[in-house]
Amino acid sequence: MTFSYPGRSDPVLDGIDLELRAGTSTAVVGVNGAGKTTLVSLLSRLREPTTGRITADGVDLRELDPAGWQRTVAVVFQDPVRYPLSAYDNVALGAIEHHGDREGVEAVAERAGFAGVVEGLPHGWDTLLTRELPGGVDLSGGQWQRLALARALFAARHGARVLVLDEPTSALDVRGEAAFYERFLDITRGLTTVVISHRFATVRRAGTVCVLDSGRVTERGTHDELVAAGGTYAEMYAVQAARFAP
Ligand SMILES: Nc1ncnc2c1ncn2[C@@H]1O[C@H](COP(=O)(O)OP(=O)(O)OP(=O)(O)O)[C@@H](O)[C@H]1O
Ligand SMILES: [Mg+2]
């Protein structure tokens, strides 16, 4: 599969071959601009491949009903979508046809570390999350990230089977990030997960790690296998490990 942005001749993804097995977790790593977020937009069908195809259970995504696929895949974007609605509606939009599932909204908020944020809001779940409206407040980047994770978990609660996380902890504080790692396997159990991250604490937990470089998957294996292989991944890992060494 290849993908080029309109008006640009050089492909961002060039002959990429990536298989996601149902129920497994895959981490995608690569330098800034490697095409990771572009890959997410293709998986969520916001964009279509320029050549080749993406298949789910052998079926070309283009042949599937777009609304059905959007219910199957829950995405936490690098820059989360911020709806000028209440905190409750912002989470419930993960599965809008189950808007009344208040218990579910509260349960996913707990798991995503968003419940504590809601407690601090002036009108709790009814608080409007925009400064543009009277009585509304804005959230911080990390709080929006927690909300986005809760929204995706709400989608998963109501049938989404694929969870795609594009740098889900980049704006979280140290404690929030540690809590997220601890819950990561629990949060994603039973789902097909793709997580994009520059943090090896997240990456190493994934069953399979893929290195994206110049539009291709250049390395693929478990964290331990790739470290032992001594390639790009091992190099990236060594740099980060050295930085955090005591
Ligand atoms: N909307 C767009 N139009 C044209 N080019 C784009 C667009 N979005 C991204 N690109 C280009 O595509 C390439 C890959 O970008 P992408 O955002 O997928 O990288 P990334 O791996 O997610 O990087 P990062 O680690 O910084 O998030 C970059 O060269 C970027 O300039
Ligand atoms: Mg990106």
Short mmCIF file of C-alpha atoms and ligand atoms in Angstrom, two decimals:
data_model
loop_
_atom_site.label_atom_id
_atom_site.label_comp_id
_atom_site.label_asym_id
_atom_site.label_seq_id
_atom_site.Cartn_x
_atom_site.Cartn_y
_atom_site.Cartn_z
CA MET A 1 0.00 0.00 0.00
CA THR A 2 1.29 3.47 -0.78
CA PHE A 3 -0.01 6.87 0.22
CA SER A 4 0.87 10.37 -0.99
CA TYR A 5 -0.75 13.56 0.21
CA PRO A 6 -2.58 15.38 -2.60
CA GLY A 7 -0.25 17.72 -4.46
CA ARG A 8 2.86 15.95 -3.20
CA SER A 9 4.53 13.46 -5.47
CA ASP A 10 6.75 11.69 -2.94
CA PRO A 11 4.83 9.03 -1.01
CA VAL A 12 4.68 9.26 2.80
CA LEU A 13 3.93 5.54 3.04
CA ASP A 14 5.72 3.55 0.39
CA GLY A 15 5.01 -0.15 0.06
CA ILE A 16 4.00 -0.52 3.67
CA ASP A 17 3.00 -4.01 4.72
CA LEU A 18 1.45 -4.31 8.14
CA GLU A 19 -0.66 -7.13 9.49
CA LEU A 20 -2.66 -6.64 12.67
CA ARG A 21 -3.89 -9.91 14.14
CA ALA A 22 -7.17 -9.77 16.01
CA GLY A 23 -6.73 -9.46 19.74
CA THR A 24 -3.05 -8.53 19.61
CA SER A 25 -1.25 -5.27 20.36
CA THR A 26 1.17 -3.60 17.98
CA ALA A 27 3.35 -0.61 18.75
CA VAL A 28 4.56 1.62 15.94
CA VAL A 29 7.68 3.66 16.47
CA GLY A 30 9.53 6.01 14.16
CA VAL A 31 11.06 9.46 14.03
CA ASN A 32 8.98 12.64 13.67
CA GLY A 33 7.51 12.77 10.20
CA ALA A 34 7.92 9.04 9.58
CA GLY A 35 4.22 8.76 8.68
CA LYS A 36 2.73 7.33 11.89
CA THR A 37 -0.21 9.73 12.16
CA THR A 38 -0.78 9.36 8.42
CA LEU A 39 -1.07 5.61 8.98
CA VAL A 40 -3.67 6.25 11.71
CA SER A 41 -5.73 8.41 9.36
CA LEU A 42 -5.70 5.57 6.82
CA LEU A 43 -6.70 2.96 9.40
CA SER A 44 -9.60 5.13 10.50
CA ARG A 45 -10.49 5.82 6.85
CA LEU A 46 -10.16 9.55 7.06
CA ARG A 47 -7.91 9.03 4.05
CA GLU A 48 -7.67 6.32 1.40
CA PRO A 49 -4.52 4.60 0.08
CA THR A 50 -3.18 6.04 -3.19
CA THR A 51 -2.35 2.54 -4.42
CA GLY A 52 -2.93 -0.87 -2.87
CA ARG A 53 -5.38 -1.59 -0.11
CA ILE A 54 -6.01 -2.06 3.57
CA THR A 55 -7.95 -5.17 4.46
CA ALA A 56 -9.81 -6.31 7.55
CA ASP A 57 -10.25 -10.07 7.73
CA GLY A 58 -9.30 -10.14 4.05
CA VAL A 59 -11.90 -7.57 3.00
CA ASP A 60 -10.84 -4.26 1.42
CA LEU A 61 -11.87 -1.44 3.77
CA ARG A 62 -13.32 0.40 0.79
CA GLU A 63 -15.89 -2.35 0.42
CA LEU A 64 -17.07 -1.98 4.00
CA ASP A 65 -19.79 0.42 5.10
CA PRO A 66 -17.87 3.49 6.41
CA ALA A 67 -20.20 4.02 9.38
CA GLY A 68 -19.82 0.36 10.38
CA TRP A 69 -16.03 0.59 10.22
CA GLN A 70 -16.06 3.80 12.26
CA ARG A 71 -17.97 1.93 14.97
CA THR A 72 -15.39 -0.87 14.85
CA VAL A 73 -12.34 1.36 15.27
CA ALA A 74 -11.86 3.73 18.19
CA VAL A 75 -9.08 6.25 17.68
CA VAL A 76 -7.34 8.52 20.15
CA PHE A 77 -5.72 11.13 17.94
CA GLN A 78 -2.44 12.80 18.77
CA ASP A 79 -4.40 16.05 18.98
CA PRO A 80 -7.70 14.91 20.53
CA VAL A 81 -10.99 16.12 19.05
CA ARG A 82 -12.43 18.77 21.39
CA TYR A 83 -16.19 19.10 21.06
CA PRO A 84 -17.74 22.31 22.49
CA LEU A 85 -20.19 20.16 24.48
CA SER A 86 -20.50 18.91 28.05
CA ALA A 87 -17.91 16.57 29.56
CA TYR A 88 -20.55 13.83 29.49
CA ASP A 89 -21.38 14.32 25.81
CA ASN A 90 -17.69 14.44 24.94
CA VAL A 91 -17.22 10.93 26.33
CA ALA A 92 -20.59 9.55 25.15
CA LEU A 93 -19.75 10.57 21.56
CA GLY A 94 -17.57 7.47 21.46
CA ALA A 95 -20.82 5.51 20.95
CA ILE A 96 -23.53 8.12 20.50
CA GLU A 97 -26.34 5.57 20.15
CA HIS A 98 -25.60 4.54 23.75
CA HIS A 99 -25.69 8.09 25.10
CA GLY A 100 -27.91 7.04 28.01
CA ASP A 101 -25.38 4.56 29.42
CA ARG A 102 -24.36 6.78 32.32
CA GLU A 103 -22.89 3.92 34.29
CA GLY A 104 -20.71 3.09 31.29
CA VAL A 105 -19.54 6.68 30.88
CA GLU A 106 -18.55 6.78 34.54
CA ALA A 107 -16.80 3.41 34.37
CA VAL A 108 -14.65 4.30 31.37
CA ALA A 109 -13.81 7.70 32.92
CA GLU A 110 -12.51 5.85 35.96
CA ARG A 111 -10.33 3.57 33.83
CA ALA A 112 -9.00 6.43 31.71
CA GLY A 113 -8.08 8.54 34.74
CA PHE A 114 -10.69 11.15 33.77
CA ALA A 115 -13.06 10.73 36.74
CA GLY A 116 -10.87 12.86 38.98
CA VAL A 117 -10.89 15.63 36.36
CA VAL A 118 -14.71 15.60 36.30
CA GLU A 119 -14.82 15.93 40.09
CA GLY A 120 -12.90 19.17 39.78
CA LEU A 121 -15.21 20.70 37.16
CA PRO A 122 -17.65 23.42 38.32
CA HIS A 123 -20.76 21.53 37.14
CA GLY A 124 -19.30 18.03 37.09
CA TRP A 125 -20.35 16.00 34.06
CA ASP A 126 -22.61 18.84 32.83
CA THR A 127 -19.76 21.33 32.54
CA LEU A 128 -19.42 22.71 29.01
CA LEU A 129 -15.89 22.19 27.74
CA THR A 130 -15.38 25.44 25.89
CA ARG A 131 -14.66 28.96 27.03
CA GLU A 132 -16.82 30.23 24.16
CA LEU A 133 -20.04 29.45 26.04
CA PRO A 134 -21.27 30.89 29.36
CA GLY A 135 -20.20 28.75 32.31
CA GLY A 136 -17.83 26.78 30.11
CA VAL A 137 -14.25 25.90 30.95
CA ASP A 138 -11.38 24.54 28.89
CA LEU A 139 -9.29 21.52 29.86
CA SER A 140 -5.53 21.18 29.74
CA GLY A 141 -3.89 19.12 27.01
CA GLY A 142 -3.37 16.16 29.35
CA GLN A 143 -6.98 16.34 30.59
CA TRP A 144 -8.23 16.30 27.00
CA GLN A 145 -6.01 13.28 26.41
CA ARG A 146 -7.61 11.43 29.32
CA LEU A 147 -11.04 12.39 28.00
CA ALA A 148 -10.15 11.12 24.53
CA LEU A 149 -9.05 7.81 26.03
CA ALA A 150 -12.34 7.56 27.95
CA ARG A 151 -14.23 8.26 24.70
CA ALA A 152 -12.37 5.46 22.94
CA LEU A 153 -12.99 3.06 25.84
CA PHE A 154 -16.70 3.95 25.68
CA ALA A 155 -16.64 3.00 21.98
CA ALA A 156 -14.92 -0.28 22.93
CA ARG A 157 -17.56 -0.94 25.60
CA HIS A 158 -20.17 -0.71 22.87
CA GLY A 159 -18.60 -2.88 20.23
CA ALA A 160 -15.44 -1.24 18.88
CA ARG A 161 -12.83 -3.99 18.47
CA VAL A 162 -9.82 -2.01 17.29
CA LEU A 163 -8.22 0.66 19.45
CA VAL A 164 -5.74 3.04 17.85
CA LEU A 165 -3.77 5.32 20.16
CA ASP A 166 -1.57 8.03 18.63
CA GLU A 167 0.80 9.15 21.41
CA PRO A 168 -1.83 8.83 24.12
CA THR A 169 0.43 9.96 26.96
CA SER A 170 2.45 12.75 25.32
CA ALA A 171 0.71 15.45 27.40
CA LEU A 172 0.25 13.49 30.63
CA ASP A 173 2.20 14.31 33.76
CA VAL A 174 4.62 11.74 35.15
CA ARG A 175 2.09 10.18 37.50
CA GLY A 176 -0.65 10.10 34.88
CA GLU A 177 1.73 8.42 32.47
CA ALA A 178 2.83 5.81 35.03
CA ALA A 179 -0.82 5.05 35.87
CA PHE A 180 -1.59 4.69 32.17
CA TYR A 181 1.26 2.17 31.68
CA GLU A 182 0.09 0.16 34.64
CA ARG A 183 -3.40 -0.07 33.22
CA PHE A 184 -2.42 -0.33 29.58
CA LEU A 185 -2.68 -4.13 29.30
CA ASP A 186 -5.88 -4.19 31.31
CA ILE A 187 -7.41 -1.33 29.31
CA THR A 188 -6.62 -2.99 26.00
CA ARG A 189 -7.31 -6.62 26.89
CA GLY A 190 -9.21 -8.48 24.18
CA LEU A 191 -8.92 -5.61 21.73
CA THR A 192 -6.77 -5.29 18.64
CA THR A 193 -4.56 -2.39 19.60
CA VAL A 194 -2.21 -0.12 17.70
CA VAL A 195 -0.24 2.26 19.86
CA ILE A 196 2.07 4.92 18.53
CA SER A 197 4.52 6.20 21.06
CA HIS A 198 7.98 7.57 21.55
CA ARG A 199 7.97 6.17 25.11
CA PHE A 200 9.57 2.78 25.41
CA ALA A 201 7.75 2.07 28.67
CA THR A 202 4.58 1.87 26.51
CA VAL A 203 6.16 0.37 23.42
CA ARG A 204 7.81 -2.58 25.15
CA ARG A 205 4.44 -3.75 26.50
CA ALA A 206 3.10 -4.37 23.00
CA GLY A 207 3.18 -7.92 21.63
CA THR A 208 4.73 -6.73 18.36
CA VAL A 209 6.80 -3.65 17.68
CA CYS A 210 7.09 -2.18 14.18
CA VAL A 211 9.64 0.42 13.18
CA LEU A 212 8.38 2.80 10.52
CA ASP A 213 11.15 4.37 8.49
CA SER A 214 10.92 6.17 5.14
CA GLY A 215 7.37 4.93 4.64
CA ARG A 216 8.14 1.27 5.23
CA VAL A 217 8.14 -1.16 8.12
CA THR A 218 11.88 -1.83 8.45
CA GLU A 219 11.90 -3.87 11.68
CA ARG A 220 9.31 -6.04 13.32
CA GLY A 221 9.33 -8.25 16.40
CA THR A 222 9.02 -8.17 20.16
CA HIS A 223 10.87 -5.52 22.14
CA ASP A 224 13.46 -8.08 23.26
CA GLU A 225 13.96 -9.43 19.74
CA LEU A 226 14.50 -5.96 18.28
CA VAL A 227 16.90 -4.95 21.05
CA ALA A 228 18.86 -8.17 20.44
CA ALA A 229 18.86 -7.54 16.67
CA GLY A 230 20.88 -4.36 17.24
CA GLY A 231 19.18 -2.27 14.53
CA THR A 232 17.48 1.12 14.55
CA TYR A 233 15.14 0.15 17.37
CA ALA A 234 17.98 -1.00 19.59
CA GLU A 235 19.73 2.29 18.90
CA MET A 236 16.66 4.38 19.76
CA TYR A 237 16.13 2.34 22.91
CA ALA A 238 19.74 2.72 24.02
CA VAL A 239 19.53 6.51 23.64
CA GLN A 240 16.39 6.74 25.76
CA ALA A 241 17.60 4.23 28.34
CA ALA A 242 20.83 6.19 28.77
CA ARG A 243 18.87 9.41 29.30
CA PHE A 244 16.82 7.92 32.13
CA ALA A 245 19.65 5.99 33.77
CA PRO A 246 20.36 7.11 37.35
N1 LIG B 1 -2.11 17.14 5.65
C1 LIG B 1 -0.90 16.96 5.14
N2 LIG B 1 -0.60 17.41 3.88
C2 LIG B 1 0.62 17.23 3.34
N3 LIG B 1 1.63 16.60 3.97
C3 LIG B 1 1.41 16.14 5.21
C4 LIG B 1 0.13 16.29 5.86
N4 LIG B 1 0.20 15.71 7.10
C5 LIG B 1 1.45 15.24 7.20
N5 LIG B 1 2.18 15.47 6.07
C6 LIG B 1 3.57 15.06 5.82
O1 LIG B 1 3.62 13.65 5.89
C7 LIG B 1 4.80 13.20 6.56
C8 LIG B 1 4.41 12.27 7.70
O2 LIG B 1 3.67 13.02 8.68
P1 LIG B 1 3.00 12.31 9.94
O3 LIG B 1 2.22 13.35 10.65
O4 LIG B 1 2.27 11.10 9.49
O5 LIG B 1 4.30 11.90 10.78
P2 LIG B 1 4.41 11.25 12.24
O6 LIG B 1 5.21 10.00 12.09
O7 LIG B 1 3.06 11.12 12.85
O8 LIG B 1 5.28 12.33 13.04
P3 LIG B 1 5.25 12.76 14.60
O9 LIG B 1 6.13 11.79 15.34
O10 LIG B 1 5.85 14.14 14.58
O11 LIG B 1 3.82 12.78 15.06
C9 LIG B 1 5.55 14.46 6.96
O12 LIG B 1 6.56 14.69 6.00
C10 LIG B 1 4.51 15.55 6.89
O13 LIG B 1 5.10 16.77 6.52
MG MG B 2 2.18 11.93 14.52
#
